[in-house]
PDB file of C-alpha atoms and ligand atoms in Angstrom:
ATOM      1  CA  MET A   1      -6.801   9.626   4.264  1.00 93.00           C
ATOM      2  CA  LYS A   2      -6.987   6.330   6.168  1.00 96.00           C
ATOM      3  CA  HIS A   3      -9.027   7.308   9.261  1.00 98.00           C
ATOM      4  CA  LEU A   4     -10.890  10.257  10.760  1.00 98.00           C
ATOM      5  CA  LEU A   5      -9.735  10.268  14.379  1.00 98.00           C
ATOM      6  CA  LYS A   6      -9.471  14.023  15.118  1.00 98.00           C
ATOM      7  CA  MET A   7      -9.242  17.364  13.292  1.00 98.00           C
ATOM      8  CA  LEU A   8      -5.605  17.723  14.366  1.00 98.00           C
ATOM      9  CA  ASP A   9      -4.722  14.846  12.000  1.00 98.00           C
ATOM     10  CA  LEU A  10      -6.150  16.518   8.882  1.00 98.00           C
ATOM     11  CA  SER A  11      -4.292  18.956   6.660  1.00 98.00           C
ATOM     12  CA  SER A  12      -6.073  22.093   5.449  1.00 98.00           C
ATOM     13  CA  GLU A  13      -6.138  20.563   1.949  1.00 98.00           C
ATOM     14  CA  GLU A  14      -7.758  17.361   3.220  1.00 98.00           C
ATOM     15  CA  ILE A  15     -10.458  19.385   4.977  1.00 98.00           C
ATOM     16  CA  ILE A  16     -11.230  21.455   1.873  1.00 98.00           C
ATOM     17  CA  ASP A  17     -11.260  18.269  -0.270  1.00 98.00           C
ATOM     18  CA  LEU A  18     -13.797  16.700   2.091  1.00 98.00           C
ATOM     19  CA  LEU A  19     -15.967  19.832   2.025  1.00 98.00           C
ATOM     20  CA  ASN A  20     -15.883  19.938  -1.773  1.00 98.00           C
ATOM     21  CA  LEU A  21     -16.896  16.295  -1.977  1.00 98.00           C
ATOM     22  CA  ALA A  22     -19.648  16.911   0.618  1.00 98.00           C
ATOM     23  CA  ASP A  23     -21.031  19.762  -1.517  1.00 98.00           C
ATOM     24  CA  GLN A  24     -21.015  17.500  -4.574  1.00 98.00           C
ATOM     25  CA  LEU A  25     -22.771  14.650  -2.731  1.00 98.00           C
ATOM     26  CA  LYS A  26     -25.364  17.101  -1.392  1.00 98.00           C
ATOM     27  CA  TYR A  27     -26.005  18.395  -4.926  1.00 98.00           C
ATOM     28  CA  GLU A  28     -26.377  14.848  -6.255  1.00 98.00           C
ATOM     29  CA  ARG A  29     -28.695  13.861  -3.411  1.00 98.00           C
ATOM     30  CA  ASN A  30     -30.874  16.937  -3.980  1.00 98.00           C
ATOM     31  CA  HIS A  31     -31.047  16.257  -7.728  1.00 98.00           C
ATOM     32  CA  GLY A  32     -31.869  12.561  -7.476  1.00 98.00           C
ATOM     33  CA  ILE A  33     -28.482  11.488  -8.856  1.00 98.00           C
ATOM     34  CA  PRO A  34     -27.555   8.142  -7.272  1.00 97.00           C
ATOM     35  CA  HIS A  35     -24.018   7.693  -5.939  1.00 98.00           C
ATOM     36  CA  PRO A  36     -23.489   4.067  -4.841  1.00 97.00           C
ATOM     37  CA  HIS A  37     -19.753   4.495  -4.162  1.00 98.00           C
ATOM     38  CA  LEU A  38     -19.802   2.003  -1.298  1.00 98.00           C
ATOM     39  CA  ALA A  39     -21.859  -0.841  -2.793  1.00 97.00           C
ATOM     40  CA  GLY A  40     -21.147  -4.070  -0.951  1.00 97.00           C
ATOM     41  CA  LYS A  41     -19.330  -2.372   1.973  1.00 98.00           C
ATOM     42  CA  THR A  42     -20.354  -2.689   5.617  1.00 98.00           C
ATOM     43  CA  LEU A  43     -19.830  -0.035   8.299  1.00 98.00           C
ATOM     44  CA  GLY A  44     -20.002  -1.086  11.957  1.00 98.00           C
ATOM     45  CA  MET A  45     -21.281   1.716  14.193  1.00 98.00           C
ATOM     46  CA  ILE A  46     -20.336   1.324  17.872  1.00 97.00           C
ATOM     47  CA  PHE A  47     -22.243   3.558  20.277  1.00 96.00           C
ATOM     48  CA  GLN A  48     -21.187   3.804  23.929  1.00 95.00           C
ATOM     49  CA  LYS A  49     -23.224   7.024  24.310  1.00 96.00           C
ATOM     50  CA  ALA A  50     -26.653   8.152  23.104  1.00 96.00           C
ATOM     51  CA  SER A  51     -27.152   9.723  19.670  1.00 97.00           C
ATOM     52  CA  THR A  52     -29.849  10.994  17.351  1.00 98.00           C
ATOM     53  CA  ARG A  53     -28.027  12.831  14.553  1.00 98.00           C
ATOM     54  CA  THR A  54     -24.853  10.771  14.358  1.00 98.00           C
ATOM     55  CA  ARG A  55     -26.639   7.445  14.316  1.00 98.00           C
ATOM     56  CA  VAL A  56     -29.341   8.397  11.837  1.00 98.00           C
ATOM     57  CA  SER A  57     -27.071  10.359   9.481  1.00 98.00           C
ATOM     58  CA  PHE A  58     -24.444   7.605   9.338  1.00 98.00           C
ATOM     59  CA  GLU A  59     -27.079   4.927   8.890  1.00 98.00           C
ATOM     60  CA  THR A  60     -28.938   6.719   6.096  1.00 98.00           C
ATOM     61  CA  GLY A  61     -25.704   8.026   4.573  1.00 98.00           C
ATOM     62  CA  MET A  62     -24.230   4.556   4.312  1.00 98.00           C
ATOM     63  CA  THR A  63     -27.494   3.293   2.782  1.00 98.00           C
ATOM     64  CA  GLN A  64     -27.545   6.124   0.216  1.00 98.00           C
ATOM     65  CA  LEU A  65     -23.979   5.191  -0.753  1.00 98.00           C
ATOM     66  CA  GLY A  66     -25.134   1.631  -1.471  1.00 98.00           C
ATOM     67  CA  GLY A  67     -23.473   0.149   1.618  1.00 98.00           C
ATOM     68  CA  TYR A  68     -24.779  -1.470   4.781  1.00 98.00           C
ATOM     69  CA  PRO A  69     -24.717   0.152   8.237  1.00 98.00           C
ATOM     70  CA  LEU A  70     -24.574  -2.155  11.237  1.00 98.00           C
ATOM     71  CA  PHE A  71     -25.667  -0.568  14.539  1.00 97.00           C
ATOM     72  CA  LEU A  72     -23.675  -1.973  17.455  1.00 96.00           C
ATOM     73  CA  SER A  73     -24.750  -0.838  20.904  1.00 90.00           C
ATOM     74  CA  SER A  74     -22.115  -1.291  23.607  1.00 85.00           C
ATOM     75  CA  ASN A  75     -24.917  -2.751  25.749  1.00 87.00           C
ATOM     76  CA  ASP A  76     -24.879  -5.746  23.428  1.00 88.00           C
ATOM     77  CA  LEU A  77     -21.210  -5.982  22.435  1.00 91.00           C
ATOM     78  CA  GLN A  78     -18.627  -7.849  24.503  1.00 91.00           C
ATOM     79  CA  ILE A  79     -16.669  -4.570  24.645  1.00 89.00           C
ATOM     80  CA  GLY A  80     -19.363  -3.436  27.121  1.00 85.00           C
ATOM     81  CA  ARG A  81     -18.401  -6.439  29.310  1.00 90.00           C
ATOM     82  CA  GLY A  82     -14.704  -5.667  29.233  1.00 91.00           C
ATOM     83  CA  GLU A  83     -13.351  -7.337  26.062  1.00 94.00           C
ATOM     84  CA  PRO A  84     -10.226  -5.299  25.266  1.00 94.00           C
ATOM     85  CA  VAL A  85     -10.374  -2.832  22.399  1.00 93.00           C
ATOM     86  CA  GLN A  86      -7.253  -4.429  20.890  1.00 94.00           C
ATOM     87  CA  ASP A  87      -9.145  -7.712  20.439  1.00 96.00           C
ATOM     88  CA  THR A  88     -12.378  -6.059  19.320  1.00 95.00           C
ATOM     89  CA  ALA A  89     -10.405  -4.158  16.674  1.00 95.00           C
ATOM     90  CA  ARG A  90      -8.733  -7.265  15.313  1.00 97.00           C
ATOM     91  CA  VAL A  91     -11.955  -9.281  15.225  1.00 97.00           C
ATOM     92  CA  LEU A  92     -14.131  -6.596  13.643  1.00 97.00           C
ATOM     93  CA  SER A  93     -11.429  -5.931  11.026  1.00 98.00           C
ATOM     94  CA  ARG A  94     -12.095  -9.459   9.725  1.00 98.00           C
ATOM     95  CA  TYR A  95     -15.798  -8.749   9.102  1.00 98.00           C
ATOM     96  CA  LEU A  96     -16.290  -5.070   8.389  1.00 98.00           C
ATOM     97  CA  ASP A  97     -14.976  -2.502   5.909  1.00 98.00           C
ATOM     98  CA  GLY A  98     -14.931   0.333   8.458  1.00 98.00           C
ATOM     99  CA  ILE A  99     -15.963   1.330  11.981  1.00 98.00           C
ATOM    100  CA  MET A 100     -17.613   4.478  13.286  1.00 98.00           C
ATOM    101  CA  ILE A 101     -17.300   4.742  17.064  1.00 98.00           C
ATOM    102  CA  ARG A 102     -18.799   7.078  19.665  1.00 98.00           C
ATOM    103  CA  THR A 103     -17.204   6.654  23.058  1.00 97.00           C
ATOM    104  CA  PHE A 104     -15.612   8.401  26.049  1.00 97.00           C
ATOM    105  CA  ALA A 105     -11.818   8.151  25.812  1.00 97.00           C
ATOM    106  CA  GLN A 106     -10.031   9.346  22.670  1.00 98.00           C
ATOM    107  CA  GLN A 107      -7.434   6.656  23.360  1.00 97.00           C
ATOM    108  CA  GLU A 108     -10.003   3.953  22.616  1.00 96.00           C
ATOM    109  CA  VAL A 109     -10.525   5.367  19.119  1.00 97.00           C
ATOM    110  CA  GLU A 110      -6.775   5.685  18.554  1.00 98.00           C
ATOM    111  CA  ASP A 111      -6.337   2.074  19.744  1.00 96.00           C
ATOM    112  CA  LEU A 112      -9.014   0.783  17.368  1.00 97.00           C
ATOM    113  CA  ALA A 113      -7.052   2.390  14.536  1.00 98.00           C
ATOM    114  CA  LYS A 114      -3.756   1.057  15.868  1.00 97.00           C
ATOM    115  CA  TYR A 115      -4.803  -2.553  16.352  1.00 97.00           C
ATOM    116  CA  GLY A 116      -7.383  -2.898  13.588  1.00 98.00           C
ATOM    117  CA  THR A 117      -6.699  -2.936   9.858  1.00 97.00           C
ATOM    118  CA  ILE A 118      -9.794  -1.056   8.642  1.00 98.00           C
ATOM    119  CA  PRO A 119     -10.664   2.676   8.597  1.00 98.00           C
ATOM    120  CA  ILE A 120     -11.913   4.156  11.887  1.00 98.00           C
ATOM    121  CA  ILE A 121     -14.188   7.210  12.094  1.00 98.00           C
ATOM    122  CA  ASN A 122     -14.584   9.141  15.351  1.00 98.00           C
ATOM    123  CA  GLY A 123     -18.283   9.792  15.978  1.00 98.00           C
ATOM    124  CA  LEU A 124     -17.522  11.789  19.170  1.00 98.00           C
ATOM    125  CA  THR A 125     -15.270  11.306  22.158  1.00 98.00           C
ATOM    126  CA  ASP A 126     -14.768  13.430  25.267  1.00 98.00           C
ATOM    127  CA  PHE A 127     -11.868  15.047  23.373  1.00 98.00           C
ATOM    128  CA  CYS A 128     -13.385  15.838  20.002  1.00 98.00           C
ATOM    129  CA  HIS A 129     -16.210  15.641  17.474  1.00 98.00           C
ATOM    130  CA  PRO A 130     -14.634  15.901  14.005  1.00 98.00           C
ATOM    131  CA  CYS A 131     -17.706  14.768  12.007  1.00 98.00           C
ATOM    132  CA  GLN A 132     -19.744  17.570  13.546  1.00 98.00           C
ATOM    133  CA  VAL A 133     -17.119  20.179  12.795  1.00 98.00           C
ATOM    134  CA  LEU A 134     -16.824  19.133   9.142  1.00 99.00           C
ATOM    135  CA  ALA A 135     -20.604  19.696   8.875  1.00 99.00           C
ATOM    136  CA  ASP A 136     -20.202  23.038  10.655  1.00 99.00           C
ATOM    137  CA  LEU A 137     -17.488  24.197   8.264  1.00 99.00           C
ATOM    138  CA  MET A 138     -19.599  23.054   5.313  1.00 99.00           C
ATOM    139  CA  THR A 139     -22.525  25.135   6.610  1.00 99.00           C
ATOM    140  CA  ILE A 140     -20.419  28.248   7.170  1.00 99.00           C
ATOM    141  CA  ARG A 141     -19.034  28.053   3.623  1.00 98.00           C
ATOM    142  CA  GLU A 142     -22.538  27.484   2.251  1.00 98.00           C
ATOM    143  CA  TYR A 143     -23.808  30.667   3.917  1.00 98.00           C
ATOM    144  CA  LYS A 144     -20.734  32.880   3.584  1.00 98.00           C
ATOM    145  CA  GLY A 145     -19.247  31.676   0.282  1.00 98.00           C
ATOM    146  CA  SER A 146     -15.717  31.227   1.641  1.00 98.00           C
ATOM    147  CA  PHE A 147     -13.764  31.268   4.890  1.00 98.00           C
ATOM    148  CA  GLN A 148     -11.633  34.218   3.940  1.00 98.00           C
ATOM    149  CA  GLY A 149     -11.676  37.057   6.471  1.00 98.00           C
ATOM    150  CA  LEU A 150     -14.209  35.344   8.735  1.00 98.00           C
ATOM    151  CA  LYS A 151     -14.146  35.319  12.517  1.00 98.00           C
ATOM    152  CA  MET A 152     -15.536  32.302  14.370  1.00 98.00           C
ATOM    153  CA  CYS A 153     -16.427  32.625  18.037  1.00 99.00           C
ATOM    154  CA  TYR A 154     -17.121  29.828  20.540  1.00 99.00           C
ATOM    155  CA  ILE A 155     -18.773  30.557  23.875  1.00 98.00           C
ATOM    156  CA  GLY A 156     -19.144  28.080  26.743  1.00 98.00           C
ATOM    157  CA  ASP A 157     -17.536  24.832  27.818  1.00 98.00           C
ATOM    158  CA  GLY A 158     -14.047  24.056  26.507  1.00 98.00           C
ATOM    159  CA  ASN A 159     -15.283  20.591  25.548  1.00 98.00           C
ATOM    160  CA  ASN A 160     -15.113  18.229  22.558  1.00 98.00           C
ATOM    161  CA  MET A 161     -16.905  20.762  20.336  1.00 98.00           C
ATOM    162  CA  ALA A 162     -14.631  23.625  21.380  1.00 98.00           C
ATOM    163  CA  ASN A 163     -11.537  21.490  20.777  1.00 98.00           C
ATOM    164  CA  SER A 164     -12.619  20.503  17.270  1.00 98.00           C
ATOM    165  CA  LEU A 165     -13.947  23.912  16.260  1.00 99.00           C
ATOM    166  CA  ILE A 166     -10.752  25.678  17.264  1.00 99.00           C
ATOM    167  CA  VAL A 167      -8.612  23.312  15.200  1.00 99.00           C
ATOM    168  CA  GLY A 168     -11.005  23.147  12.237  1.00 99.00           C
ATOM    169  CA  GLY A 169     -11.651  26.885  12.168  1.00 99.00           C
ATOM    170  CA  LEU A 170      -7.953  27.750  12.257  1.00 98.00           C
ATOM    171  CA  LYS A 171      -7.041  25.116   9.654  1.00 98.00           C
ATOM    172  CA  VAL A 172      -9.431  26.594   7.103  1.00 98.00           C
ATOM    173  CA  GLY A 173      -8.059  30.083   7.763  1.00 98.00           C
ATOM    174  CA  MET A 174     -10.667  31.691  10.011  1.00 98.00           C
ATOM    175  CA  GLU A 175      -9.835  33.827  13.006  1.00 98.00           C
ATOM    176  CA  VAL A 176     -11.045  32.005  16.137  1.00 99.00           C
ATOM    177  CA  SER A 177     -12.018  33.547  19.473  1.00 98.00           C
ATOM    178  CA  VAL A 178     -13.137  31.595  22.516  1.00 98.00           C
ATOM    179  CA  ALA A 179     -14.806  32.599  25.788  1.00 98.00           C
ATOM    180  CA  CYS A 180     -14.733  29.941  28.527  1.00 98.00           C
ATOM    181  CA  PRO A 181     -14.704  30.139  32.334  1.00 98.00           C
ATOM    182  CA  ASN A 182     -11.183  29.670  33.706  1.00 96.00           C
ATOM    183  CA  ASP A 183     -11.848  26.162  35.026  1.00 97.00           C
ATOM    184  CA  TYR A 184     -13.398  24.938  31.775  1.00 98.00           C
ATOM    185  CA  GLN A 185     -10.837  25.715  29.111  1.00 98.00           C
ATOM    186  CA  PRO A 186     -10.166  23.691  25.946  1.00 98.00           C
ATOM    187  CA  ASP A 187      -7.621  20.861  25.968  1.00 98.00           C
ATOM    188  CA  PRO A 188      -3.976  21.972  26.398  1.00 98.00           C
ATOM    189  CA  VAL A 189      -2.966  20.138  23.201  1.00 98.00           C
ATOM    190  CA  VAL A 190      -5.529  22.198  21.271  1.00 98.00           C
ATOM    191  CA  LEU A 191      -4.468  25.452  22.942  1.00 98.00           C
ATOM    192  CA  ASP A 192      -0.878  24.679  22.091  1.00 98.00           C
ATOM    193  CA  PHE A 193      -1.800  24.118  18.428  1.00 98.00           C
ATOM    194  CA  ALA A 194      -3.897  27.312  18.398  1.00 98.00           C
ATOM    195  CA  LYS A 195      -1.183  29.492  19.912  1.00 98.00           C
ATOM    196  CA  LYS A 196       1.434  28.202  17.474  1.00 98.00           C
ATOM    197  CA  ASN A 197      -0.954  28.621  14.540  1.00 98.00           C
ATOM    198  CA  GLY A 198      -1.895  32.246  15.297  1.00 97.00           C
ATOM    199  CA  GLY A 199      -5.254  33.920  14.614  1.00 98.00           C
ATOM    200  CA  PHE A 200      -6.515  32.685  17.996  1.00 98.00           C
ATOM    201  CA  SER A 201      -7.671  34.533  21.098  1.00 98.00           C
ATOM    202  CA  MET A 202      -9.174  33.442  24.392  1.00 98.00           C
ATOM    203  CA  THR A 203     -10.954  35.488  27.041  1.00 98.00           C
ATOM    204  CA  ASP A 204     -13.406  34.943  29.900  1.00 96.00           C
ATOM    205  CA  SER A 205     -15.760  37.567  28.435  1.00 98.00           C
ATOM    206  CA  PRO A 206     -18.395  36.301  25.954  1.00 98.00           C
ATOM    207  CA  VAL A 207     -19.132  39.824  24.677  1.00 98.00           C
ATOM    208  CA  GLU A 208     -15.452  40.494  24.069  1.00 98.00           C
ATOM    209  CA  ALA A 209     -15.067  37.198  22.190  1.00 98.00           C
ATOM    210  CA  ALA A 210     -18.126  37.984  20.051  1.00 98.00           C
ATOM    211  CA  VAL A 211     -16.895  41.373  18.784  1.00 98.00           C
ATOM    212  CA  ASN A 212     -17.139  41.372  14.966  1.00 98.00           C
ATOM    213  CA  ALA A 213     -17.863  37.634  14.859  1.00 98.00           C
ATOM    214  CA  ASP A 214     -19.297  36.172  11.633  1.00 98.00           C
ATOM    215  CA  VAL A 215     -20.392  32.947  13.294  1.00 99.00           C
ATOM    216  CA  ILE A 216     -21.026  32.166  16.954  1.00 99.00           C
ATOM    217  CA  PHE A 217     -21.058  28.631  18.320  1.00 98.00           C
ATOM    218  CA  THR A 218     -22.091  27.267  21.659  1.00 98.00           C
ATOM    219  CA  ASP A 219     -22.758  23.839  23.155  1.00 98.00           C
ATOM    220  CA  VAL A 220     -24.307  22.326  26.265  1.00 98.00           C
ATOM    221  CA  TRP A 221     -22.735  23.068  29.636  1.00 98.00           C
ATOM    222  CA  ALA A 222     -22.826  19.416  30.737  1.00 98.00           C
ATOM    223  CA  SER A 223     -21.838  16.908  28.065  1.00 98.00           C
ATOM    224  CA  MET A 224     -22.719  13.220  27.956  1.00 98.00           C
ATOM    225  CA  GLY A 225     -21.081  11.564  30.950  1.00 97.00           C
ATOM    226  CA  GLN A 226     -21.131  14.803  33.000  1.00 98.00           C
ATOM    227  CA  GLU A 227     -24.799  14.660  33.992  1.00 97.00           C
ATOM    228  CA  GLY A 228     -23.830  14.433  37.686  1.00 98.00           C
ATOM    229  CA  GLU A 229     -22.073  17.825  37.450  1.00 98.00           C
ATOM    230  CA  ALA A 230     -25.006  19.597  35.809  1.00 97.00           C
ATOM    231  CA  GLU A 231     -25.911  21.761  38.812  1.00 98.00           C
ATOM    232  CA  LYS A 232     -22.313  22.790  39.539  1.00 98.00           C
ATOM    233  CA  ARG A 233     -21.850  23.611  35.863  1.00 98.00           C
ATOM    234  CA  ARG A 234     -25.038  25.682  35.669  1.00 98.00           C
ATOM    235  CA  ILE A 235     -23.463  27.937  38.303  1.00 98.00           C
ATOM    236  CA  ALA A 236     -19.996  27.991  36.714  1.00 98.00           C
ATOM    237  CA  PHE A 237     -21.408  28.901  33.272  1.00 98.00           C
ATOM    238  CA  ASN A 238     -23.713  31.627  34.503  1.00 97.00           C
ATOM    239  CA  GLY A 239     -23.004  34.546  32.134  1.00 98.00           C
ATOM    240  CA  TYR A 240     -21.844  32.330  29.246  1.00 98.00           C
ATOM    241  CA  GLN A 241     -25.146  32.319  27.419  1.00 98.00           C
ATOM    242  CA  VAL A 242     -25.500  33.212  23.728  1.00 98.00           C
ATOM    243  CA  ASN A 243     -28.146  35.939  23.960  1.00 98.00           C
ATOM    244  CA  ASP A 244     -29.050  39.306  22.415  1.00 98.00           C
ATOM    245  CA  GLU A 245     -26.249  41.092  24.254  1.00 98.00           C
ATOM    246  CA  VAL A 246     -23.630  38.727  22.830  1.00 98.00           C
ATOM    247  CA  LEU A 247     -25.151  38.901  19.332  1.00 98.00           C
ATOM    248  CA  GLY A 248     -25.140  42.697  19.637  1.00 98.00           C
ATOM    249  CA  ALA A 249     -21.339  42.679  19.670  1.00 98.00           C
ATOM    250  CA  ALA A 250     -21.115  40.538  16.533  1.00 98.00           C
ATOM    251  CA  HIS A 251     -21.553  41.453  12.861  1.00 98.00           C
ATOM    252  CA  GLU A 252     -25.124  42.186  11.867  1.00 96.00           C
ATOM    253  CA  GLU A 253     -25.130  39.139   9.551  1.00 97.00           C
ATOM    254  CA  CYS A 254     -23.611  36.863  12.198  1.00 98.00           C
ATOM    255  CA  MET A 255     -24.674  33.197  11.985  1.00 98.00           C
ATOM    256  CA  VAL A 256     -25.392  31.097  15.060  1.00 98.00           C
ATOM    257  CA  GLN A 257     -24.549  27.405  15.103  1.00 98.00           C
ATOM    258  CA  HIS A 258     -25.268  24.672  17.642  1.00 98.00           C
ATOM    259  CA  CYS A 259     -24.380  21.000  17.224  1.00 98.00           C
ATOM    260  CA  LEU A 260     -27.555  20.005  19.136  1.00 98.00           C
ATOM    261  CA  PRO A 261     -29.119  18.866  21.349  1.00 98.00           C
ATOM    262  CA  ALA A 262     -29.612  22.400  22.755  1.00 98.00           C
ATOM    263  CA  HIS A 263     -30.720  23.448  26.218  1.00 98.00           C
ATOM    264  CA  ARG A 264     -32.721  26.604  25.625  1.00 97.00           C
ATOM    265  CA  GLY A 265     -32.465  29.036  28.524  1.00 97.00           C
ATOM    266  CA  GLU A 266     -29.012  27.704  29.442  1.00 98.00           C
ATOM    267  CA  GLU A 267     -26.262  28.067  26.810  1.00 98.00           C
ATOM    268  CA  ILE A 268     -28.600  29.813  24.330  1.00 98.00           C
ATOM    269  CA  THR A 269     -31.832  31.779  24.637  1.00 98.00           C
ATOM    270  CA  GLU A 270     -35.007  30.540  22.979  1.00 98.00           C
ATOM    271  CA  LYS A 271     -35.125  33.809  21.015  1.00 98.00           C
ATOM    272  CA  VAL A 272     -31.618  33.520  19.556  1.00 98.00           C
ATOM    273  CA  PHE A 273     -32.107  29.822  18.820  1.00 98.00           C
ATOM    274  CA  GLU A 274     -35.358  30.350  16.937  1.00 98.00           C
ATOM    275  CA  ALA A 275     -34.054  33.420  15.062  1.00 98.00           C
ATOM    276  CA  HIS A 276     -31.210  31.226  13.736  1.00 98.00           C
ATOM    277  CA  ALA A 277     -33.119  27.936  13.448  1.00 98.00           C
ATOM    278  CA  ASN A 278     -32.662  27.686   9.663  1.00 98.00           C
ATOM    279  CA  GLU A 279     -28.881  27.846   9.988  1.00 98.00           C
ATOM    280  CA  ILE A 280     -28.901  25.400  12.888  1.00 98.00           C
ATOM    281  CA  PHE A 281     -31.024  22.804  11.093  1.00 98.00           C
ATOM    282  CA  ASP A 282     -29.028  23.223   7.865  1.00 98.00           C
ATOM    283  CA  GLU A 283     -26.023  22.454  10.061  1.00 98.00           C
ATOM    284  CA  ALA A 284     -27.779  19.302  11.320  1.00 98.00           C
ATOM    285  CA  GLU A 285     -28.651  18.277   7.732  1.00 98.00           C
ATOM    286  CA  ASN A 286     -25.065  18.768   6.657  1.00 98.00           C
ATOM    287  CA  ARG A 287     -23.969  16.026   9.056  1.00 98.00           C
ATOM    288  CA  LEU A 288     -25.371  13.642   6.444  1.00 98.00           C
ATOM    289  CA  HIS A 289     -23.497  15.121   3.486  1.00 98.00           C
ATOM    290  CA  ALA A 290     -20.203  15.755   5.283  1.00 98.00           C
ATOM    291  CA  GLN A 291     -20.120  12.229   6.716  1.00 98.00           C
ATOM    292  CA  LYS A 292     -20.901  10.699   3.343  1.00 98.00           C
ATOM    293  CA  ALA A 293     -17.819  12.517   2.068  1.00 98.00           C
ATOM    294  CA  VAL A 294     -15.783  11.033   4.922  1.00 98.00           C
ATOM    295  CA  LEU A 295     -17.175   7.560   4.211  1.00 98.00           C
ATOM    296  CA  VAL A 296     -16.361   7.811   0.500  1.00 98.00           C
ATOM    297  CA  LYS A 297     -12.824   9.032   1.251  1.00 98.00           C
ATOM    298  CA  VAL A 298     -11.951   6.411   3.840  1.00 98.00           C
ATOM    299  CA  LEU A 299     -14.005   3.388   2.700  1.00 97.00           C
ATOM    300  CA  GLY A 300     -14.120   4.028  -1.038  1.00 94.00           C
ATOM    301  CA  ASN A 301     -11.383   3.935  -3.590  1.00 70.00           C
ATOM    302  CA  HIS A 302     -11.434   7.701  -3.767  1.00 51.00           C
ATOM    303  CA  GLU A 303      -8.021   9.446  -3.694  1.00 44.00           C
TER     304      GLU A 303
HETATM  305  N1   CP B   1     -24.628  16.669  17.307  1.00 62.67           N
HETATM  306  C1   CP B   1     -24.636  15.349  17.539  1.00 62.67           C
HETATM  307  O1   CP B   1     -23.629  14.659  17.451  1.00 62.67           O
HETATM  308  O2   CP B   1     -25.864  14.853  17.853  1.00 62.67           O
HETATM  309  P1   CP B   1     -26.183  13.393  18.402  1.00 62.67           P
HETATM  310  O3   CP B   1     -25.623  13.307  19.794  1.00 62.67           O
HETATM  311  O4   CP B   1     -27.686  13.321  18.385  1.00 62.67           O
HETATM  312  O5   CP B   1     -25.555  12.373  17.503  1.00 62.67           O
HETATM  313  N1  NVA B   2     -20.577  18.269  24.000  1.00 62.67           N
HETATM  314  C1  NVA B   2     -21.727  17.433  23.711  1.00 62.67           C
HETATM  315  C2  NVA B   2     -21.903  17.283  22.239  1.00 62.67           C
HETATM  316  C3  NVA B   2     -23.085  16.443  21.844  1.00 62.67           C
HETATM  317  C4  NVA B   2     -23.208  16.260  20.371  1.00 62.67           C
HETATM  318  C5  NVA B   2     -21.545  16.081  24.377  1.00 62.67           C
HETATM  319  O1  NVA B   2     -20.428  15.544  24.321  1.00 62.67           O
HETATM  320  O2  NVA B   2     -22.497  15.573  24.964  1.00 62.67           O
END
């Protein structure tokens, strides 16, 4: 595995390998066993959007692996003043051992990988959020033991989270159902993959999507960069809230996951959020362990 650009690029085996390594790194971390697999390596972290979890988990994760994380805000980089990504990629490849980037266009991440010579990790684009979904899959397996026979449901905006969850969920063998308003569906490339794969259904009814679900996901209605559409989206997503009625259709032991930050009272009720807070904050913690697995695989000499 050279890069982590999107879930579509990973095989089912690569995903399971990453999750196994993440479990092992979590065990070692919790038992005080050091694992300096990346001693002497430097990760550049380019942020063109805000972040709490991604920044802090990559920074601490890299430190725990014995490496050095370098925070690079686009406000300070020349890329923020228009230096082409092709040049940035070739320059940074001379200094760093890897780059984590959070940006808008997926193409920018693909171009970094194309023009640079070092591993690139996608820390969120408008198209996808693979690091988050690896942590999500890790959390589901932690709670449920395996993916076999599970149904994952996503309710809300067909955004970066929806795109990655659909692909990740199907690749590990879960059934995936999605409820989105007609004008806010997942990316056509993802829908094409899902339809060919099988085990996928889409509806405009959240309750219908939630029937017999083992895990329900949602995400904000207006993602970073869409703040100007927030009011229009609040109207369009009316009825797409994860609430008691939706949970009532799911399995009794159904988990609820949210990548965070959450807008209580919009995509999820305060009551549902707090009833499932342990699962949601375990999910947030697992960002650290899952990303350390990614770092070891792409920056280390791990097979
Ligand atoms: N879930 C997630 O990626 O959070 P941040 O935006 O805080 O990094
Ligand atoms: N869909 C959200 C996810 C944040 C982690 C966004 O892109 O803002």
